[in-house]
Amino acid sequence: MHTSSITRRTMLSLAAALLAGTVPALAAAEPASWLDPTTGRRIVRVDDRPGNYGLYFNYNPFTPQGDLMIYLSGEGIHVADTKTWKTRLVLPGQVDRLLFAGPKTRSAYYTLRDAAVEEGGPSSVWSVDLDTGKTRKITDLPGGRVMAINADETLLAGVWETSPPPPEIARQGRRDPVTGSPAYAGVDKDGKPLSFAAAKGQWMAARLAARVPMEMYSVAIATGERKSIHRATDWLNHLKFSPTDPTQLMFCHEGPWHQVDRIWTIRVDGTQLTKVHTRTMAGEIAGHEFWGRDGKTVWYDLQTPRGGVTWLTGRNLATGEQWRYEVARDQASYHFMQSPDGRMFSGDGGNAGKWISLLRPVMRETPVPGLITPGRLESIRVADLSKQDYTLEPNQHFTPDGKWLVYRANVEGKPAIYAVELPEVPVLR
């Protein structure tokens, strides 16, 4: 049976079979593929069914072996084979939020929420075995979101608002279940409708100013025990564990980037709260932070000042060593990510340059201890996104073998998940 032909009755039957641990195997779907006419690279359309949703750029979608990628559709949780890009449905039914794949086990983590409960309200956290379909409840949450899983797969981490934000702020922060984007809207001082980007900025400023009390917490995967890590009226967001240190957590103070000291780390016991980047210029912004593959370096988008020179910046938390690679205007991206071998970066583009690209770092100076090492980025364009509406963020991911970039796009008129095959790139010497 092709998964797109599953009826409601069939889905209910499958859900019952899942609970009994007897889910039948579903036939894999054959993906369409072609060569990008601009770049010549092979593109695979992994899935374009309604409600398809790929994970945010810094959430891991791959099994530890790298053979499967998890994603969501209106039918439930799917996996795609990263060699053939054939897909199958693992968990039929409505899922509140697909979180990430386990770093040690062949599991996907997700949340369920009663239909009558608004986003951000009480929910439950579950895992599903990607091979058997067997599910396990981990814990109930009073509200908020789980955002991270640690390197040894013993802890989850999340945040919740211990007091609700003003209703209008809460309403605009809710995400559309199909696009994954909040429905930002607003008017200027003359009553004229704002663009999506301007409305988002207006909303973020209002949310920051509300000073909503929040708590960051951990959940033990084995027992479901929840512990407080940190409380604040700063807007806490973007939690991400180090990929190598199971006790170190990175998070951000969310808000308009020029108004916040954004990037921080903390230990799961609440100690060693540390600011990663200190602004030195009026209007300077830093954000969209992510861990390097070594688990010691934090990378982020730095602008000095906003709208000025853009840098892809790395800071080794252990040694203090820093790198700044200048980002050309047509290399600017919503998100950057580092390749599995640490040699390259990727960018998902923006309105100034609509591409999925490989970005090769080139140092301009010999490193000097105690000084920032400057450099630039060489672009290798792999997928043409000239028809992309960037209200849908591509959120690209390298496959663990480094041979593909997976991204989400609306270049064919509707959201879909794609994979582009990458070229061999020589190492610079």
PDB file of C-alpha atoms in Angstrom, residues 206-411:
ATOM      1  CA  ALA A 206       6.607  42.969  22.457  1.00  0.00           C
ATOM      2  CA  ARG A 207       7.323  39.441  23.715  1.00  0.00           C
ATOM      3  CA  LEU A 208      10.714  40.481  25.105  1.00  0.00           C
ATOM      4  CA  ALA A 209       9.244  43.528  26.848  1.00  0.00           C
ATOM      5  CA  ALA A 210       6.549  41.394  28.524  1.00  0.00           C
ATOM      6  CA  ARG A 211       9.215  39.824  30.821  1.00  0.00           C
ATOM      7  CA  VAL A 212       7.301  36.560  31.110  1.00  0.00           C
ATOM      8  CA  PRO A 213       8.578  34.294  33.935  1.00  0.00           C
ATOM      9  CA  MET A 214      10.165  31.130  32.516  1.00  0.00           C
ATOM     10  CA  GLU A 215      11.862  27.960  33.711  1.00  0.00           C
ATOM     11  CA  MET A 216      14.436  25.775  31.974  1.00  0.00           C
ATOM     12  CA  TYR A 217      14.228  22.142  33.052  1.00  0.00           C
ATOM     13  CA  SER A 218      15.649  18.671  32.440  1.00  0.00           C
ATOM     14  CA  VAL A 219      13.767  15.365  32.147  1.00  0.00           C
ATOM     15  CA  ALA A 220      15.393  12.008  32.885  1.00  0.00           C
ATOM     16  CA  ILE A 221      14.504   9.757  29.945  1.00  0.00           C
ATOM     17  CA  ALA A 222      14.635   6.576  32.039  1.00  0.00           C
ATOM     18  CA  THR A 223      12.337   7.770  34.851  1.00  0.00           C
ATOM     19  CA  GLY A 224      10.555  10.899  33.601  1.00  0.00           C
ATOM     20  CA  GLU A 225      11.825  12.901  36.586  1.00  0.00           C
ATOM     21  CA  ARG A 226      11.830  16.644  35.918  1.00  0.00           C
ATOM     22  CA  LYS A 227      14.343  19.036  37.528  1.00  0.00           C
ATOM     23  CA  SER A 228      14.694  22.801  37.328  1.00  0.00           C
ATOM     24  CA  ILE A 229      17.885  24.123  35.713  1.00  0.00           C
ATOM     25  CA  HIS A 230      17.357  27.889  35.530  1.00  0.00           C
ATOM     26  CA  ARG A 231      14.588  30.452  36.136  1.00  0.00           C
ATOM     27  CA  ALA A 232      14.427  33.931  34.605  1.00  0.00           C
ATOM     28  CA  THR A 233      12.182  36.596  33.136  1.00  0.00           C
ATOM     29  CA  ASP A 234      14.523  36.684  30.148  1.00  0.00           C
ATOM     30  CA  TRP A 235      12.993  34.955  27.124  1.00  0.00           C
ATOM     31  CA  LEU A 236      14.683  31.518  27.143  1.00  0.00           C
ATOM     32  CA  ASN A 237      14.835  29.622  23.852  1.00  0.00           C
ATOM     33  CA  HIS A 238      16.919  27.502  21.434  1.00  0.00           C
ATOM     34  CA  LEU A 239      18.184  24.913  23.901  1.00  0.00           C
ATOM     35  CA  LYS A 240      20.847  22.579  22.488  1.00  0.00           C
ATOM     36  CA  PHE A 241      23.121  20.112  24.270  1.00  0.00           C
ATOM     37  CA  SER A 242      26.759  19.746  23.263  1.00  0.00           C
ATOM     38  CA  PRO A 243      27.080  16.752  20.901  1.00  0.00           C
ATOM     39  CA  THR A 244      29.966  15.418  23.030  1.00  0.00           C
ATOM     40  CA  ASP A 245      29.375  16.660  26.611  1.00  0.00           C
ATOM     41  CA  PRO A 246      26.081  15.367  28.094  1.00  0.00           C
ATOM     42  CA  THR A 247      26.058  17.967  30.901  1.00  0.00           C
ATOM     43  CA  GLN A 248      26.629  21.141  28.862  1.00  0.00           C
ATOM     44  CA  LEU A 249      23.652  23.015  27.455  1.00  0.00           C
ATOM     45  CA  MET A 250      23.599  26.046  25.160  1.00  0.00           C
ATOM     46  CA  PHE A 251      20.578  28.350  25.071  1.00  0.00           C
ATOM     47  CA  CYS A 252      19.668  31.851  24.026  1.00  0.00           C
ATOM     48  CA  HIS A 253      18.031  34.959  25.368  1.00  0.00           C
ATOM     49  CA  GLU A 254      15.490  35.386  22.582  1.00  0.00           C
ATOM     50  CA  GLY A 255      14.276  38.724  21.242  1.00  0.00           C
ATOM     51  CA  PRO A 256      15.390  41.349  18.728  1.00  0.00           C
ATOM     52  CA  TRP A 257      19.062  40.455  18.439  1.00  0.00           C
ATOM     53  CA  HIS A 258      20.363  44.005  18.901  1.00  0.00           C
ATOM     54  CA  GLN A 259      18.562  44.218  22.262  1.00  0.00           C
ATOM     55  CA  VAL A 260      19.775  41.009  23.899  1.00  0.00           C
ATOM     56  CA  ASP A 261      22.964  39.280  25.008  1.00  0.00           C
ATOM     57  CA  ARG A 262      21.831  36.203  23.186  1.00  0.00           C
ATOM     58  CA  ILE A 263      24.159  33.181  23.430  1.00  0.00           C
ATOM     59  CA  TRP A 264      24.762  31.385  26.759  1.00  0.00           C
ATOM     60  CA  THR A 265      25.865  28.037  28.155  1.00  0.00           C
ATOM     61  CA  ILE A 266      24.945  26.370  31.441  1.00  0.00           C
ATOM     62  CA  ARG A 267      25.442  23.021  33.157  1.00  0.00           C
ATOM     63  CA  VAL A 268      22.381  20.824  33.746  1.00  0.00           C
ATOM     64  CA  ASP A 269      22.778  21.329  37.501  1.00  0.00           C
ATOM     65  CA  GLY A 270      22.319  25.081  36.976  1.00  0.00           C
ATOM     66  CA  THR A 271      25.960  26.032  37.498  1.00  0.00           C
ATOM     67  CA  GLN A 272      28.469  27.770  35.205  1.00  0.00           C
ATOM     68  CA  LEU A 273      26.021  30.161  33.548  1.00  0.00           C
ATOM     69  CA  THR A 274      28.283  31.758  30.917  1.00  0.00           C
ATOM     70  CA  LYS A 275      27.750  34.356  28.198  1.00  0.00           C
ATOM     71  CA  VAL A 276      29.385  33.187  24.953  1.00  0.00           C
ATOM     72  CA  HIS A 277      29.488  36.447  22.980  1.00  0.00           C
ATOM     73  CA  THR A 278      29.765  39.988  24.352  1.00  0.00           C
ATOM     74  CA  ARG A 279      28.679  42.813  22.065  1.00  0.00           C
ATOM     75  CA  THR A 280      31.234  45.587  21.513  1.00  0.00           C
ATOM     76  CA  MET A 281      29.379  47.730  18.971  1.00  0.00           C
ATOM     77  CA  ALA A 282      26.030  49.552  19.023  1.00  0.00           C
ATOM     78  CA  GLY A 283      23.566  47.614  16.869  1.00  0.00           C
ATOM     79  CA  GLU A 284      25.753  44.490  16.790  1.00  0.00           C
ATOM     80  CA  ILE A 285      23.794  41.243  16.512  1.00  0.00           C
ATOM     81  CA  ALA A 286      24.650  37.576  16.985  1.00  0.00           C
ATOM     82  CA  GLY A 287      22.362  34.584  16.663  1.00  0.00           C
ATOM     83  CA  HIS A 288      21.264  31.325  15.001  1.00  0.00           C
ATOM     84  CA  GLU A 289      23.914  29.671  17.125  1.00  0.00           C
ATOM     85  CA  PHE A 290      24.814  25.993  16.728  1.00  0.00           C
ATOM     86  CA  TRP A 291      27.382  23.562  18.106  1.00  0.00           C
ATOM     87  CA  GLY A 292      30.368  22.603  16.016  1.00  0.00           C
ATOM     88  CA  ARG A 293      30.927  18.894  15.453  1.00  0.00           C
ATOM     89  CA  ASP A 294      33.721  18.869  18.057  1.00  0.00           C
ATOM     90  CA  GLY A 295      31.221  19.733  20.793  1.00  0.00           C
ATOM     91  CA  LYS A 296      33.527  22.507  22.025  1.00  0.00           C
ATOM     92  CA  THR A 297      33.029  25.250  19.435  1.00  0.00           C
ATOM     93  CA  VAL A 298      29.929  27.424  19.166  1.00  0.00           C
ATOM     94  CA  TRP A 299      29.238  28.902  15.728  1.00  0.00           C
ATOM     95  CA  TYR A 300      26.892  31.807  15.046  1.00  0.00           C
ATOM     96  CA  ASP A 301      25.860  34.530  12.629  1.00  0.00           C
ATOM     97  CA  LEU A 302      27.472  37.852  13.649  1.00  0.00           C
ATOM     98  CA  GLN A 303      26.716  41.241  12.090  1.00  0.00           C
ATOM     99  CA  THR A 304      28.799  44.329  12.922  1.00  0.00           C
ATOM    100  CA  PRO A 305      26.424  46.155  13.084  1.00  0.00           C
ATOM    101  CA  ARG A 306      23.110  44.675  11.906  1.00  0.00           C
ATOM    102  CA  GLY A 307      22.864  45.099   8.160  1.00  0.00           C
ATOM    103  CA  GLY A 308      26.626  45.736   8.026  1.00  0.00           C
ATOM    104  CA  VAL A 309      29.461  43.253   7.694  1.00  0.00           C
ATOM    105  CA  THR A 310      28.275  39.681   8.288  1.00  0.00           C
ATOM    106  CA  TRP A 311      30.527  36.983   9.717  1.00  0.00           C
ATOM    107  CA  LEU A 312      30.178  33.273  10.346  1.00  0.00           C
ATOM    108  CA  THR A 313      31.872  33.230  13.733  1.00  0.00           C
ATOM    109  CA  GLY A 314      33.242  30.362  15.792  1.00  0.00           C
ATOM    110  CA  ARG A 315      34.428  30.389  19.399  1.00  0.00           C
ATOM    111  CA  ASN A 316      36.132  27.432  21.086  1.00  0.00           C
ATOM    112  CA  LEU A 317      34.762  27.444  24.634  1.00  0.00           C
ATOM    113  CA  ALA A 318      37.747  25.562  26.042  1.00  0.00           C
ATOM    114  CA  THR A 319      40.617  27.558  24.500  1.00  0.00           C
ATOM    115  CA  GLY A 320      38.981  30.890  23.652  1.00  0.00           C
ATOM    116  CA  GLU A 321      40.207  30.607  20.047  1.00  0.00           C
ATOM    117  CA  GLN A 322      38.010  32.525  17.575  1.00  0.00           C
ATOM    118  CA  TRP A 323      37.410  32.489  13.829  1.00  0.00           C
ATOM    119  CA  ARG A 324      35.462  34.985  11.734  1.00  0.00           C
ATOM    120  CA  TYR A 325      34.658  34.149   8.115  1.00  0.00           C
ATOM    121  CA  GLU A 326      33.223  37.088   6.194  1.00  0.00           C
ATOM    122  CA  VAL A 327      29.882  36.299   4.549  1.00  0.00           C
ATOM    123  CA  ALA A 328      29.306  37.952   1.165  1.00  0.00           C
ATOM    124  CA  ARG A 329      25.877  39.462   0.505  1.00  0.00           C
ATOM    125  CA  ASP A 330      24.796  36.613  -1.783  1.00  0.00           C
ATOM    126  CA  GLN A 331      26.026  34.049   0.802  1.00  0.00           C
ATOM    127  CA  ALA A 332      23.796  35.392   3.584  1.00  0.00           C
ATOM    128  CA  SER A 333      21.632  32.581   4.934  1.00  0.00           C
ATOM    129  CA  TYR A 334      18.839  32.029   7.382  1.00  0.00           C
ATOM    130  CA  HIS A 335      20.905  29.189   8.828  1.00  0.00           C
ATOM    131  CA  PHE A 336      24.425  27.854   8.562  1.00  0.00           C
ATOM    132  CA  MET A 337      25.540  24.339   9.512  1.00  0.00           C
ATOM    133  CA  GLN A 338      28.868  22.514   9.715  1.00  0.00           C
ATOM    134  CA  SER A 339      29.592  19.349   7.732  1.00  0.00           C
ATOM    135  CA  PRO A 340      30.136  16.067   9.619  1.00  0.00           C
ATOM    136  CA  ASP A 341      33.892  16.163   8.978  1.00  0.00           C
ATOM    137  CA  GLY A 342      34.113  19.804  10.100  1.00  0.00           C
ATOM    138  CA  ARG A 343      35.724  20.988   6.828  1.00  0.00           C
ATOM    139  CA  MET A 344      32.767  22.762   5.253  1.00  0.00           C
ATOM    140  CA  PHE A 345      29.640  24.721   6.080  1.00  0.00           C
ATOM    141  CA  SER A 346      26.284  24.935   4.366  1.00  0.00           C
ATOM    142  CA  GLY A 347      23.943  27.883   3.901  1.00  0.00           C
ATOM    143  CA  ASP A 348      20.263  27.898   3.025  1.00  0.00           C
ATOM    144  CA  GLY A 349      20.283  31.333   1.398  1.00  0.00           C
ATOM    145  CA  GLY A 350      17.944  34.288   1.613  1.00  0.00           C
ATOM    146  CA  ASN A 351      16.386  36.945  -0.575  1.00  0.00           C
ATOM    147  CA  ALA A 352      19.827  38.300  -1.602  1.00  0.00           C
ATOM    148  CA  GLY A 353      20.943  34.879  -2.839  1.00  0.00           C
ATOM    149  CA  LYS A 354      18.416  32.070  -3.125  1.00  0.00           C
ATOM    150  CA  TRP A 355      20.594  28.972  -3.021  1.00  0.00           C
ATOM    151  CA  ILE A 356      21.404  25.900  -1.015  1.00  0.00           C
ATOM    152  CA  SER A 357      25.187  26.153  -0.919  1.00  0.00           C
ATOM    153  CA  LEU A 358      28.326  24.530   0.358  1.00  0.00           C
ATOM    154  CA  LEU A 359      30.638  27.117   1.909  1.00  0.00           C
ATOM    155  CA  ARG A 360      34.354  26.381   2.121  1.00  0.00           C
ATOM    156  CA  PRO A 361      36.217  28.405   4.791  1.00  0.00           C
ATOM    157  CA  VAL A 362      39.465  30.062   3.699  1.00  0.00           C
ATOM    158  CA  MET A 363      41.730  31.731   6.283  1.00  0.00           C
ATOM    159  CA  ARG A 364      43.123  35.126   5.330  1.00  0.00           C
ATOM    160  CA  GLU A 365      45.835  35.230   7.999  1.00  0.00           C
ATOM    161  CA  THR A 366      48.016  32.791   9.903  1.00  0.00           C
ATOM    162  CA  PRO A 367      46.423  32.194  13.320  1.00  0.00           C
ATOM    163  CA  VAL A 368      47.998  34.159  16.191  1.00  0.00           C
ATOM    164  CA  PRO A 369      47.317  33.075  19.800  1.00  0.00           C
ATOM    165  CA  GLY A 370      44.898  35.435  21.532  1.00  0.00           C
ATOM    166  CA  LEU A 371      43.691  37.079  18.305  1.00  0.00           C
ATOM    167  CA  ILE A 372      40.675  36.410  16.094  1.00  0.00           C
ATOM    168  CA  THR A 373      41.553  34.514  12.905  1.00  0.00           C
ATOM    169  CA  PRO A 374      39.858  36.217   9.907  1.00  0.00           C
ATOM    170  CA  GLY A 375      38.765  34.478   6.737  1.00  0.00           C
ATOM    171  CA  ARG A 376      36.250  34.301   3.942  1.00  0.00           C
ATOM    172  CA  LEU A 377      33.863  31.726   2.458  1.00  0.00           C
ATOM    173  CA  GLU A 378      33.954  30.192  -1.018  1.00  0.00           C
ATOM    174  CA  SER A 379      30.506  29.286  -2.384  1.00  0.00           C
ATOM    175  CA  ILE A 380      29.656  26.045  -4.158  1.00  0.00           C
ATOM    176  CA  ARG A 381      25.997  26.323  -5.160  1.00  0.00           C
ATOM    177  CA  VAL A 382      24.146  23.031  -5.196  1.00  0.00           C
ATOM    178  CA  ALA A 383      20.400  23.811  -5.414  1.00  0.00           C
ATOM    179  CA  ASP A 384      18.600  26.720  -7.072  1.00  0.00           C
ATOM    180  CA  LEU A 385      15.964  28.258  -4.778  1.00  0.00           C
ATOM    181  CA  SER A 386      15.126  31.219  -7.017  1.00  0.00           C
ATOM    182  CA  LYS A 387      11.406  30.465  -6.623  1.00  0.00           C
ATOM    183  CA  GLN A 388      11.583  30.077  -2.843  1.00  0.00           C
ATOM    184  CA  ASP A 389       9.316  32.124  -0.559  1.00  0.00           C
ATOM    185  CA  TYR A 390      11.516  32.443   2.529  1.00  0.00           C
ATOM    186  CA  THR A 391       8.610  32.682   4.946  1.00  0.00           C
ATOM    187  CA  LEU A 392       9.315  28.924   4.794  1.00  0.00           C
ATOM    188  CA  GLU A 393      12.827  28.405   6.150  1.00  0.00           C
ATOM    189  CA  PRO A 394      14.778  25.626   4.383  1.00  0.00           C
ATOM    190  CA  ASN A 395      16.519  24.417   7.581  1.00  0.00           C
ATOM    191  CA  GLN A 396      19.148  22.351   5.789  1.00  0.00           C
ATOM    192  CA  HIS A 397      20.839  19.261   7.295  1.00  0.00           C
ATOM    193  CA  PHE A 398      23.933  17.361   6.206  1.00  0.00           C
ATOM    194  CA  THR A 399      23.380  13.610   6.154  1.00  0.00           C
ATOM    195  CA  PRO A 400      25.829  11.896   8.551  1.00  0.00           C
ATOM    196  CA  ASP A 401      27.937  10.598   5.643  1.00  0.00           C
ATOM    197  CA  GLY A 402      28.253  14.157   4.294  1.00  0.00           C
ATOM    198  CA  LYS A 403      26.953  13.174   0.857  1.00  0.00           C
ATOM    199  CA  TRP A 404      23.607  15.015   0.867  1.00  0.00           C
ATOM    200  CA  LEU A 405      21.960  18.175   2.134  1.00  0.00           C
ATOM    201  CA  VAL A 406      18.298  17.816   3.097  1.00  0.00           C
ATOM    202  CA  TYR A 407      16.104  20.925   3.105  1.00  0.00           C
ATOM    203  CA  ARG A 408      12.517  22.100   2.884  1.00  0.00           C
ATOM    204  CA  ALA A 409      11.300  24.381   0.092  1.00  0.00           C
ATOM    205  CA  ASN A 410       8.209  25.647  -1.713  1.00  0.00           C
ATOM    206  CA  VAL A 411       9.841  26.077  -5.127  1.00  0.00           C
TER     207      VAL A 411
END
